[in-house]
Amino acid sequence: MDESYSSNTLITDDAIVRDRNVFILLSRELIFTSEVILGARILLEKNPKMLMIVLSWILLFLAGHAGNLCTVSASRTPLHIAGLLPLSEKDGWSRFFGYSALVGANQAIVDINNRSDILPNYTLVLNVSDTEGNLPAALNRLYEFLYEPPVKVAIFGSLLSSLTEVVAEVIGKWSIVEMSPGATTPVLSNRDKYPHIYRMLTSAAGFSGAEFRMCGMFGWNKIATLHETTEPHVGVINELQRLVSTSNVSIIAAESFYKDPYEAMERLKSKDVRIIVASFYERMVRKVFCSIFKLNMYGPNYVWMIPGYYSNGWWMVEEEGVSCTVEELKQASEGYLTIAYSKYGRGEEPGVGGRTPAEFRHEMADVVGYEITITDRGSVAAGYDCIWALAMGLESAEARLGRGLDSYRYGDDEFARTVGRAFQDLSFPGMSGPVQFSEGGDRSGDLLIEQNIDGVENIVGIYNNIEDEITWNRPTEELWYYSDGKPPFDSDITKTIELLQSIPISVLATVSVLAALGMVLGVMFLVFNIWKRNNRQIKMSSPKVNNIIATGILLAYLGVVLLGIDRSMVEETSLLTICRVRSWIIPISFTLAFGGMFTKMWRVYSIVIANKTKRKVIKDYYLFGIIAVLLLADLAILIPWQIIDPIQIKENRVPIPQTEDDLTRHEKREKLYVNCTSNNNTIWTLVIIIYKAFVVVFGAFLAWSTRNVKVSGLNDSYYVGLSIYNTVICCMVAVSLSFLNTSSIVVTFALVSGFLLLCITISLCMLFFPKVIAVYRKNEVADENFTGIRVGTTMVPTMAHKPRALGGDMPTTSAHNGEFKTATTDGSNPK
Ligand SMILES: NCCCC(=O)O
């Protein structure tokens, strides 16, 4: 482009046009005139009388046509149009669009001025100024146009949204109509703020519509946005936000940038976004895609949706400050989707101006200097159609107004509104496709969805923004040629499948049935113990303590069943309650069951071992007191635990290594453990275990110390001792099992619960079966077998009297002066 398009240069194509018109008409007149003279000569030769007549005709003809010739230019009133386009050398992108729009507009001016069927009384004059692609320059140029005569009847331009937004607001106040070949921002559809602007492109709101539609089609609910902080980009992203606000799509990250996108994109990367809708001018596109390359935000897991108005092959342009190679840019841009305008008509019929769109492209190629393909981004056709729309609108408005277009003065709102209404009624086949305007002044029409495949932007679908519908022109699987035919996921690389780790109901049912059987047995023993409480054999074994032991064992069965209830069976709130109950039941059942045995052993030890020389009376309530102390110790741990650090439900996820299949399906699996725990669960549990361990070890010591004691009055001490050993072993094994890493909670539960049930049942049976047997042997077996007491390695003499139960109290035996005497625990004599 030459420098004649520099700022505020008056383009005088109208002069050329007029010269061409005059030349054509003169040629026609001269040919006609010479034909007339030739005819006259023939006539003259044949009939000299005719000479005068013919001469008169010629004179009359010439007189008439001379008048015509004079009025071809002189009778047409110039109508000045102000052109505001970005044409600076320094802004290649703007120059590309601005210049191409100007080429098209100039051609339209020539075409229109050449015709007598449109604005026959006017000659269009296009005055063009360079906006330099920036707002201050654009406003300067606008005011120069406005303040310098002649009056401009309309504005052709401006082109960039960032400045059109302001220009359109200003001209709204001056009541001038404006026809832009390429300002796309959605904000311009606001007729209150921008009443007189029309544009030859659909609003970029349609970009957002198409992008939003694609989110719905491909199941993307989490998207991110990135935009330059100017129009049209702000408007496009705002429109997208408006659309998603009514749906289940959410924008999980929204970043903007002014000059360098890198940091904003780093933030996007940190949020692990995968579907990114971006809007920025071409001057930023290389920086953005270089950042995409550097941040590795491309490939099978990403979808980039960008505007489709960048020049073809933008990645091949060297740019200062962009440190990526052409190859790297090409790699990063593979597969992106664009929403683009259809810049050239696809019809095969001649349109306005008499050419088909293809002929038009071909003809204009000579002017722009390159072949114009149907997917060309330039604005030649838009510029051409803008001038035609202006001409048609003005002509129609003149008829509606009933006054000449040259009557227009700035501020003539009636004129501007009438022209605007005329625009809205237009419908003509333009070189950019069928031209029609919406009420908002936007061009009505479809948008193209394109995809960059190996450096070529291919049309893959059409978005009808009136119907909000996308028509794909290939199977959608083909869009995802770079991700195995499946659309990338909207967030993580893979979908996470949680596998809740739970106890199968069959296992829990088995454990529950066994526990229930144990409980039935326990209840039977308990009932038996109460029923036969006055029986001598039962009376001698402290039936009240036995009741406590049996109750503890019943609770222990219940605790085992509760251990198997998990999140797969009950709701979270119920599970929490069960967990809390369980955390109380297990230690308390242990205290009742083991505490009962422990106190019995302690009594034996206390009487037989520790007090060999004096009679000692230990009543049952003394034993209850010890159990109560043990229970209090439990409460001293459980209550603070419950208050300070209550048990909560916590989820623990353990990833499972991905298989080939998982990778293909973009899935990963993890085991989900739903645990009942508290913040310091380990500490609290350890405190309880240490306390219980102390009691167990002490109990074991007592049992071991009294292992050889066989006293008729303490008729179950032998079995209590065995039961204590059993408990010690069971506790050790059960604790070891619970720490066993079987990688399956089912196996762990089955082992632990099975073992606990076995231990509990053994203890239960050891304690109560001998009593049942003894009772049914008519209470005599224990007494008959009585031979004496072995203390340590010494066998002490046989007892003098058979013990007699009294009042349910355990008889006590004391060693005094080498002689054993039998008495009840409360010191009374047995009967
Ligand atoms: N035709 C592309 C211009 C984009 C805009 O500024 O709206």
PDB file of C-alpha atoms in Angstrom, residues 18 114 201 289 414 457 461 552 614 643 674 690 703 725 826:
ATOM      1  CA  ARG A  18     -16.501  10.694 -12.921  1.00  0.00           C
ATOM      2  CA  ASN A 114     -21.134   3.862 -12.685  1.00  0.00           C
ATOM      3  CA  LEU A 201     -20.385  -8.950  10.697  1.00  0.00           C
ATOM      4  CA  PHE A 289       0.690 -19.913  21.743  1.00  0.00           C
ATOM      5  CA  GLU A 414     -34.739  11.961  11.949  1.00  0.00           C
ATOM      6  CA  GLU A 457      -7.909 -24.042   9.382  1.00  0.00           C
ATOM      7  CA  GLY A 461     -19.166 -27.001  11.350  1.00  0.00           C
ATOM      8  CA  GLY A 552     -19.391 -57.763  79.375  1.00  0.00           C
ATOM      9  CA  LYS A 614      -4.084 -64.086 108.549  1.00  0.00           C
ATOM     10  CA  ILE A 643     -15.277 -33.990  74.262  1.00  0.00           C
ATOM     11  CA  VAL A 674     -14.361 -44.355  55.051  1.00  0.00           C
ATOM     12  CA  ILE A 690      -1.718 -49.268  77.554  1.00  0.00           C
ATOM     13  CA  ALA A 703      -3.518 -66.131  87.272  1.00  0.00           C
ATOM     14  CA  TYR A 725      -4.673 -66.725  79.709  1.00  0.00           C
ATOM     15  CA  ASP A 826     -18.110 -61.478 104.563  1.00  0.00           C
TER      16      ASP A 826
END
